[in-house]
Structures are given as C-alpha cells and as structure tokens.
Tab-separated table of N, CA and C in Angstrom:
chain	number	residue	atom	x	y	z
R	1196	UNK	N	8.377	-1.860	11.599
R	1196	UNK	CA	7.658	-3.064	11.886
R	1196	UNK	C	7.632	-3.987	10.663
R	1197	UNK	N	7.151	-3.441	9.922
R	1197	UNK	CA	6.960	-4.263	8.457
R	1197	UNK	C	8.702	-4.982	8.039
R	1198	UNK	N	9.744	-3.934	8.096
R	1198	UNK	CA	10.734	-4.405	7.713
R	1198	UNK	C	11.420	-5.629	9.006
R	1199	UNK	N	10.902	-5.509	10.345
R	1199	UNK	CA	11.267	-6.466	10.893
R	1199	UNK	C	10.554	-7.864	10.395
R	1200	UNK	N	9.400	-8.285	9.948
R	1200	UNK	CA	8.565	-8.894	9.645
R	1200	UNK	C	9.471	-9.540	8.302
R	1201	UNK	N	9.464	-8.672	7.475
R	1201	UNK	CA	10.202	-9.204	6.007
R	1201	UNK	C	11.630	-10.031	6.383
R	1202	UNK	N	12.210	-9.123	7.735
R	1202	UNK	CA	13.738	-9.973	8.067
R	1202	UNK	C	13.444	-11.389	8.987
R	1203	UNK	N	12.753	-11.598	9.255
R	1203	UNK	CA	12.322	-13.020	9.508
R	1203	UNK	C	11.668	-13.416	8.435
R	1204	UNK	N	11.455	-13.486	7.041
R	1204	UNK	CA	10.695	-14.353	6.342
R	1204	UNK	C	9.640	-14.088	5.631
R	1205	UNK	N	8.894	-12.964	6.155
R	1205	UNK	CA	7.613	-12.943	5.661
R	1205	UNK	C	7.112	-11.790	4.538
R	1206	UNK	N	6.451	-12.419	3.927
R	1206	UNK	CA	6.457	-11.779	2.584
R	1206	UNK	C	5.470	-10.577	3.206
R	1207	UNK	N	6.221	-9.381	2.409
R	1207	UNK	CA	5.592	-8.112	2.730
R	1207	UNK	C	4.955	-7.335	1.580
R	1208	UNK	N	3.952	-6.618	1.745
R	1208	UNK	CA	3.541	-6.204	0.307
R	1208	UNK	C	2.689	-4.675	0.814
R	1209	UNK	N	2.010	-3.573	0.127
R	1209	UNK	CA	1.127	-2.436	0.794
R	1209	UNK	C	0.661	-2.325	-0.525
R	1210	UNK	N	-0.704	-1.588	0.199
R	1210	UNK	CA	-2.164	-1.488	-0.829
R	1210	UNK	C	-1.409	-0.353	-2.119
R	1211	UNK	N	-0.778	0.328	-1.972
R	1211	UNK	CA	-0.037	0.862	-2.876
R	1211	UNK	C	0.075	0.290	-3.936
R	1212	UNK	N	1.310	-1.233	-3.771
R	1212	UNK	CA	1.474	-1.816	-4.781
R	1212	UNK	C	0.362	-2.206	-5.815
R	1213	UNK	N	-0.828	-2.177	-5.356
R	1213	UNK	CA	-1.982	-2.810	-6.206
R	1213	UNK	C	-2.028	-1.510	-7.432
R	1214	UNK	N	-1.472	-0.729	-7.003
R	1214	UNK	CA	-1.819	0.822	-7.351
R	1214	UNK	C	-0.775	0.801	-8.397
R	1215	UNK	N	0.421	0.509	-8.363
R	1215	UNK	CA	1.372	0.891	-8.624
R	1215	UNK	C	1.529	-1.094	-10.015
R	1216	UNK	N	0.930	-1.827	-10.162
R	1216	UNK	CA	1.067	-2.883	-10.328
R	1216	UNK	C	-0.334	-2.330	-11.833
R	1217	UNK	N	-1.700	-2.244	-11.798
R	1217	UNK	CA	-2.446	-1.184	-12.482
R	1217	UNK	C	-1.669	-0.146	-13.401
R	1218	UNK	N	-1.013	0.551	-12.832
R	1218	UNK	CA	-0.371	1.595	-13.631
R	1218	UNK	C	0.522	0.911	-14.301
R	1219	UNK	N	1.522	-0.504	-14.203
R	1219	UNK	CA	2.312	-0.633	-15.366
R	1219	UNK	C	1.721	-1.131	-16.354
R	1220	UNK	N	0.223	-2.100	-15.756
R	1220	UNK	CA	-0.369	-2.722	-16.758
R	1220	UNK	C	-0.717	-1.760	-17.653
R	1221	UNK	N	-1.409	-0.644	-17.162
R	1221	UNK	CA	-1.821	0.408	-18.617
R	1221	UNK	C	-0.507	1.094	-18.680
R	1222	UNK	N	0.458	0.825	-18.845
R	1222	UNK	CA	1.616	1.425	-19.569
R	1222	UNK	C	1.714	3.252	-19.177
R	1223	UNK	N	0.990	3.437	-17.623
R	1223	UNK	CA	1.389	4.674	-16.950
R	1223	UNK	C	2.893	4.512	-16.285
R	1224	UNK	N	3.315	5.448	-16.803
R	1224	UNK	CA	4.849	5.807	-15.587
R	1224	UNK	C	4.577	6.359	-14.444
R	1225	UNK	N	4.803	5.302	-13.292
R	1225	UNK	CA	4.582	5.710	-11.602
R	1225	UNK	C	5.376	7.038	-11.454
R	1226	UNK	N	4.975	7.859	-10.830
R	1226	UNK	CA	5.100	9.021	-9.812
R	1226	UNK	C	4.199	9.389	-9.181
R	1227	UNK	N	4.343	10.391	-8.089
R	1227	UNK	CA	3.132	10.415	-6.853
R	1227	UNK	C	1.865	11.091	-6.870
R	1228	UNK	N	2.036	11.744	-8.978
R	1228	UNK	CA	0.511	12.130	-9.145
R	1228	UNK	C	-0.439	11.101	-9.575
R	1229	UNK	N	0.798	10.145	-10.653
R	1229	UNK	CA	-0.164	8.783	-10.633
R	1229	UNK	C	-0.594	7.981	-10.214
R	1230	UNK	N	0.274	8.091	-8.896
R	1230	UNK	CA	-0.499	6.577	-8.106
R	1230	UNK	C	-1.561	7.652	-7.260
R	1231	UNK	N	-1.182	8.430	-7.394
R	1231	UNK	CA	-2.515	9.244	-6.538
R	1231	UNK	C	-3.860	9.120	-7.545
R	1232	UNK	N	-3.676	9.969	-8.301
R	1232	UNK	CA	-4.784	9.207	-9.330
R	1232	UNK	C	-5.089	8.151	-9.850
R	1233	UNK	N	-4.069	7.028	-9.751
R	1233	UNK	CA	-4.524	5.798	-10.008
R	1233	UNK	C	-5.266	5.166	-8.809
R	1234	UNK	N	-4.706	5.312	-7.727
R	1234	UNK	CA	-5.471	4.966	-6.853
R	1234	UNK	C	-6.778	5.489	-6.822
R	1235	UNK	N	-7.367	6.509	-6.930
R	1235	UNK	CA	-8.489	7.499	-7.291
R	1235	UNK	C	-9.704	6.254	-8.614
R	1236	UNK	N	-8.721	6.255	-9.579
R	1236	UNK	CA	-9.361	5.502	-10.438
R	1236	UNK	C	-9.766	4.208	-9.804
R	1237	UNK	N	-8.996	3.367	-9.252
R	1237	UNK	CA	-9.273	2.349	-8.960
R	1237	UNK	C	-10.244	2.326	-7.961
R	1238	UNK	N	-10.647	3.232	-6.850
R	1238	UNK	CA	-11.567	3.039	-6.255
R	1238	UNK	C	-13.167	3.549	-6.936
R	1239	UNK	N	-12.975	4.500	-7.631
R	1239	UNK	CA	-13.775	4.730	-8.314
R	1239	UNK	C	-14.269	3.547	-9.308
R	1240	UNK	N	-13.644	2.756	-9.715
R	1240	UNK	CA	-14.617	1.512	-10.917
R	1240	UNK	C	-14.643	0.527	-9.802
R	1241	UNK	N	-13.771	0.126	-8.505
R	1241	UNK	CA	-13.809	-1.002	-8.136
R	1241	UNK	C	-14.378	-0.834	-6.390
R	1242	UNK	N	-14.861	0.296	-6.299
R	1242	UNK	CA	-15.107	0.586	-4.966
R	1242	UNK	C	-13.899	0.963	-3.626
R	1243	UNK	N	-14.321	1.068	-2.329
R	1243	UNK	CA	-13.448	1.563	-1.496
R	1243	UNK	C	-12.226	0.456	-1.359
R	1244	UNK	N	-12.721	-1.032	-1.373
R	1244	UNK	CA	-11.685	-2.145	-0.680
R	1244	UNK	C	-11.303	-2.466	-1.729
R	1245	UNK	N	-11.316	-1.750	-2.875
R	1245	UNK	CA	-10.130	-2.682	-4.202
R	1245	UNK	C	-9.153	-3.354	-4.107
R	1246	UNK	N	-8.234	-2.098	-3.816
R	1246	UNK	CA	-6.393	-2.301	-3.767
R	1246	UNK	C	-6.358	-3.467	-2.362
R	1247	UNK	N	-7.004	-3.639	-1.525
R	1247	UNK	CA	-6.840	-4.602	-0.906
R	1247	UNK	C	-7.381	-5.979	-1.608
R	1248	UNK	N	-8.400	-5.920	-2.070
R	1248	UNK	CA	-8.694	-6.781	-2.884
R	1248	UNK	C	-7.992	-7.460	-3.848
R	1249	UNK	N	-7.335	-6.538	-4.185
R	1249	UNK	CA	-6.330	-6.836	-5.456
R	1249	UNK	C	-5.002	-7.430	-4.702
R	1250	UNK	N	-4.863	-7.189	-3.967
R	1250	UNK	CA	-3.317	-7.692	-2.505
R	1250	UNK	C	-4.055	-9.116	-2.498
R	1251	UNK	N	-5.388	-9.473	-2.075
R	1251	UNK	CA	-5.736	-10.874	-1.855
R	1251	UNK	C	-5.478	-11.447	-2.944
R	1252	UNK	N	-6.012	-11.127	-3.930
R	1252	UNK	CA	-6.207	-12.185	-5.300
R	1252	UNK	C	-4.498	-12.691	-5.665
R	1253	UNK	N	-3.837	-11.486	-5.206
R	1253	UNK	CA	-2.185	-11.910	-5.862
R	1253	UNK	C	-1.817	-12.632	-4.828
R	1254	UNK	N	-1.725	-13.087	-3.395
R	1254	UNK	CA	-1.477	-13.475	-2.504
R	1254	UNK	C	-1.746	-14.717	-2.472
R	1255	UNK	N	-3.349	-14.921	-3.209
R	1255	UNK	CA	-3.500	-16.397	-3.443
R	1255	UNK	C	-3.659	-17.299	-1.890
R	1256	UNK	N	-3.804	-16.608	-0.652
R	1256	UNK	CA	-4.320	-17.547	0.100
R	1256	UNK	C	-2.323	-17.512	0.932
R	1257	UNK	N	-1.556	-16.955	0.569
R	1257	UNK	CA	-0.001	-16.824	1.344
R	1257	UNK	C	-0.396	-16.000	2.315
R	1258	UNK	N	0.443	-16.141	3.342
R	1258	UNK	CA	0.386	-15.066	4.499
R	1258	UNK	C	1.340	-13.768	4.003
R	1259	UNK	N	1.010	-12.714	4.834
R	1259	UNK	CA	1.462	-11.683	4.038
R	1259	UNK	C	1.772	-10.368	4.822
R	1260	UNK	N	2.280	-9.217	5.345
R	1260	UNK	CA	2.063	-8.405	6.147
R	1260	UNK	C	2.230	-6.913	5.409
R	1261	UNK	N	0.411	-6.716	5.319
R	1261	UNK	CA	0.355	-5.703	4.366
R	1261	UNK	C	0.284	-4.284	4.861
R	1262	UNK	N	1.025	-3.223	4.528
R	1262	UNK	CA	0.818	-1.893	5.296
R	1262	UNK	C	0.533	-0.972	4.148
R	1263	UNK	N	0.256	0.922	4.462
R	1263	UNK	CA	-0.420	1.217	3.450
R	1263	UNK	C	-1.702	0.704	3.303
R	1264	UNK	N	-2.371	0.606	4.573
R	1264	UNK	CA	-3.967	0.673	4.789
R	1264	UNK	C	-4.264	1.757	4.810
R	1265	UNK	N	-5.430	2.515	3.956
R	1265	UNK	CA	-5.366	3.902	4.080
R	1265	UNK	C	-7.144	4.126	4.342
R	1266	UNK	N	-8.199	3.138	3.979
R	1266	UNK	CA	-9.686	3.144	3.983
R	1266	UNK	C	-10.548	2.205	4.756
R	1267	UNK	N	-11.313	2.382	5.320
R	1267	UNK	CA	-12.005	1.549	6.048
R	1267	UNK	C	-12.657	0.174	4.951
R	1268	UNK	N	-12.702	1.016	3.815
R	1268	UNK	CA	-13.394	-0.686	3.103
R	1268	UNK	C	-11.973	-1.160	2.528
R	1269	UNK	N	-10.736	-0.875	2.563
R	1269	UNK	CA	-9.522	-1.988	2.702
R	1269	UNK	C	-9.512	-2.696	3.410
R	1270	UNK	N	-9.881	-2.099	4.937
R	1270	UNK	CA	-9.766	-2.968	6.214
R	1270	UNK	C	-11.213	-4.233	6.133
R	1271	UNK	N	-12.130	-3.941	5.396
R	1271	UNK	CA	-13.410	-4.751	5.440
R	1271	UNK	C	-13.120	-5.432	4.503
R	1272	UNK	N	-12.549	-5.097	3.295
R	1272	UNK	CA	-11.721	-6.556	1.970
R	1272	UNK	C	-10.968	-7.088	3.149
R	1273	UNK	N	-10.292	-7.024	4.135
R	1273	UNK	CA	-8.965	-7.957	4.147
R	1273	UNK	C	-9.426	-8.579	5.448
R	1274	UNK	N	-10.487	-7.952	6.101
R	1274	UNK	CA	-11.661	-9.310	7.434
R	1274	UNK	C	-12.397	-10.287	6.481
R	1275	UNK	N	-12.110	-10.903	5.073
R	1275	UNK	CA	-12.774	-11.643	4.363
R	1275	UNK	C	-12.146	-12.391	4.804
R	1276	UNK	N	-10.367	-12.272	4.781
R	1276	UNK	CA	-9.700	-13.592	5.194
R	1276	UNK	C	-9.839	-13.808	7.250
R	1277	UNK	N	-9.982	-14.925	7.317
R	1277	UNK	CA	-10.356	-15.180	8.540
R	1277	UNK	C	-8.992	-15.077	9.605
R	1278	UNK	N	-8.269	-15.032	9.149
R	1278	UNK	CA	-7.180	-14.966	9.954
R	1278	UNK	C	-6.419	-13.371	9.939
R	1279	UNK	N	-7.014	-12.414	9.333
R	1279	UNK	CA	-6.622	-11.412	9.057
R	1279	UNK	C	-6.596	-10.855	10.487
R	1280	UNK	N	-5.584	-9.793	11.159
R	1280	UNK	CA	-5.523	-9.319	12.083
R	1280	UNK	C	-4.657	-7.967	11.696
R	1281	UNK	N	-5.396	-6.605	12.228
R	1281	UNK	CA	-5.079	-5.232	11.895
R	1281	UNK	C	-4.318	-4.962	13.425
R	1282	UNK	N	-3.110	-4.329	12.868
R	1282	UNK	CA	-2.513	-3.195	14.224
R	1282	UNK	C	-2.151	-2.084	13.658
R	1283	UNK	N	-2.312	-1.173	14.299
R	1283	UNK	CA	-2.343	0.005	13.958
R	1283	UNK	C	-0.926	0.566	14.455
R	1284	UNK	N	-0.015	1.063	13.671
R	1284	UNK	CA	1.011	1.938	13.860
R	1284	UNK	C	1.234	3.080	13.457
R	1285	UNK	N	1.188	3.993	14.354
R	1285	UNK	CA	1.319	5.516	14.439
R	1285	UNK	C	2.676	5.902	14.559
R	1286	UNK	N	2.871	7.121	13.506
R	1286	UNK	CA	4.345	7.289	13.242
R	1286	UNK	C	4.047	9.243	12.932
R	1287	UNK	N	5.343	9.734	13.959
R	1287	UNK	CA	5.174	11.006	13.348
R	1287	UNK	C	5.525	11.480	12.534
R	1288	UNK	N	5.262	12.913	11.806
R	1288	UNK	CA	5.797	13.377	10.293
R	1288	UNK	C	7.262	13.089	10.375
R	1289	UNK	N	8.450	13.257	11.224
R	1289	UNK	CA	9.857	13.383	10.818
R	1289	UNK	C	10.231	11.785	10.376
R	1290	UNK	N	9.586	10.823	11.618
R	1290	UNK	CA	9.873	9.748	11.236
R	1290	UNK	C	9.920	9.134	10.031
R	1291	UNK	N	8.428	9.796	9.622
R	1291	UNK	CA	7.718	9.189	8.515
R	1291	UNK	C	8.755	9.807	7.249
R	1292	UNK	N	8.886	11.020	7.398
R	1292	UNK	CA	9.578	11.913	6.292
R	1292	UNK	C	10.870	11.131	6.136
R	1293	UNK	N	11.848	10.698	7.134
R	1293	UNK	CA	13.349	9.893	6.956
R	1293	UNK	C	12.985	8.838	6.221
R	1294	UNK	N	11.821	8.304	6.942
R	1294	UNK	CA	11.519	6.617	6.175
R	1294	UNK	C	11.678	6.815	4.441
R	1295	UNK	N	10.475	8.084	4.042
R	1295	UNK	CA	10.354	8.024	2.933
R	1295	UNK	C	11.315	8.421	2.170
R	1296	UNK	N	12.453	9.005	2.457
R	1296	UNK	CA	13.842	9.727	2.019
R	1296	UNK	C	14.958	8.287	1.941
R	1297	UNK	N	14.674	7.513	2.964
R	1297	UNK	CA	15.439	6.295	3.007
R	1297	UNK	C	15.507	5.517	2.303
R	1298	UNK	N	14.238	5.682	1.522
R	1298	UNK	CA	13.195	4.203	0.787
R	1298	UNK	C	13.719	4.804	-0.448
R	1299	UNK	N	13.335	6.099	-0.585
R	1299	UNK	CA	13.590	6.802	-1.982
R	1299	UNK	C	12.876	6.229	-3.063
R	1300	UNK	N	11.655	5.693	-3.065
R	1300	UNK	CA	10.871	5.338	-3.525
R	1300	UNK	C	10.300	6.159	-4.658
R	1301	UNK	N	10.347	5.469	-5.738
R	1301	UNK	CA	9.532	6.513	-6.924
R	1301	UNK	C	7.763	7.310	-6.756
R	1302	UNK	N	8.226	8.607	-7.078
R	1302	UNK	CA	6.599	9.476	-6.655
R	1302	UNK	C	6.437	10.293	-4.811
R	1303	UNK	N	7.333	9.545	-4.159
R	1303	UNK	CA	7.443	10.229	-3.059
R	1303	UNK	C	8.247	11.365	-3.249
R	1304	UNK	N	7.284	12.082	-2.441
R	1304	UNK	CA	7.925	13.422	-2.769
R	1304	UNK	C	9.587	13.779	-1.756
R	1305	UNK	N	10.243	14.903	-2.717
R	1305	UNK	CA	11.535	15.222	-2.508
R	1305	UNK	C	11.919	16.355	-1.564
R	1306	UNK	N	10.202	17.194	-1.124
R	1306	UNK	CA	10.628	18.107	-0.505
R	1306	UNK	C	9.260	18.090	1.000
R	1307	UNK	N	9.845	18.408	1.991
R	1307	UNK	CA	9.587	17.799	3.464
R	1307	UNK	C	8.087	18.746	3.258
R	1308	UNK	N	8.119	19.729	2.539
R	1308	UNK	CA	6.563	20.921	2.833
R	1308	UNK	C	5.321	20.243	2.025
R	1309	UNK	N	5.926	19.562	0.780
R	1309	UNK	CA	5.141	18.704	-0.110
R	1309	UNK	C	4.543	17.652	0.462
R	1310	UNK	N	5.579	16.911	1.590
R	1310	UNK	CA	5.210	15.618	2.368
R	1310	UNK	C	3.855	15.721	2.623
C-alpha cells in the first residue's frame, strides 16, 4: 500500500524513521537493538505519541503517508492534524517476513525465528 502511494507521488515516511533519525543525531549506529531501544528511550522522555510527533514537526504541515504505527498515543499525535485519516492493514508473518528480506533494511532481522 504505502509503496503504491509513494509511486503516484506521495511522500512516504514511518514512525521508525523518527527513531532511526535520533539515533544518527547522537552518533548511535542503527541496528534492530537500537532502534528498539531508541525507540524505548524516546518514549520514555517524550511520552507514548513522540515518534509521531516528531513525523509532524519534519513534515511541516506536507501530506504524507505514514506507516509503522505501532501505539495508540501515535495514533492520538497524528488526530492533531485535522485531516489525518488511519487504515489499518493487516499482513501475515510470511508476507511480512518477504517484505522485510526485500527491503533489507538495516536492524531487521536475518533469520525468519528472530522475526
């Protein structure tokens, strides 16, 4: 979904990145214990809706289609903007497991039992 969204135009971004954007500022090297704990940190000083919070402030008021909603106070940062609208997409483990093998994304893990 998200990648159909980006192929028409629209800037795509997930609460992750807020996570992962934090960690270069303090000069942490991303992998999937740090953004796990960074994310950890960040809700801990900045509360549950941070990393969404932090998606608004960089967004600046652009439209945006953010995935990697993972908390109910993400979803309550991002009903600040009035036009915000949530859908929910459900995906099973294999799917999910190819996606993340596809993406090959730094910190995702390499082995399907770890997933």
């Amino acid at each position: 979904m998200v990648n159909w969204f980006s192929s028409k135009g629209v800037k795509t971004t997930s609460c992750s990145d807020s996570i992962r954007s934090w960690l270069s500022e303090q000069g942490i090297q991303e992998s999937r214990d740090t953004l796990i704990e960074g994310g950890r940190e960040l809700r801990r000083r900045g509360g549950a809706g941070i990393l969404a919070e932090m998606l608004l402030e960089s967004l600046g008021g652009e439209d945006a289609v953010i995935d990697s909603i993972r908390t109910p106070g993400e979803v309550e940062a991002l009903r600040e903007r009035s036009d915000f609208i949530l859908i929910e997409i459900r995906a099973g483990v294999d799917s999910r497991w190819k996606r993340s093998q596809d993406r090959g994304r730094i910190g995702d893990p390499t082995e399907k039992a770890k997933f």
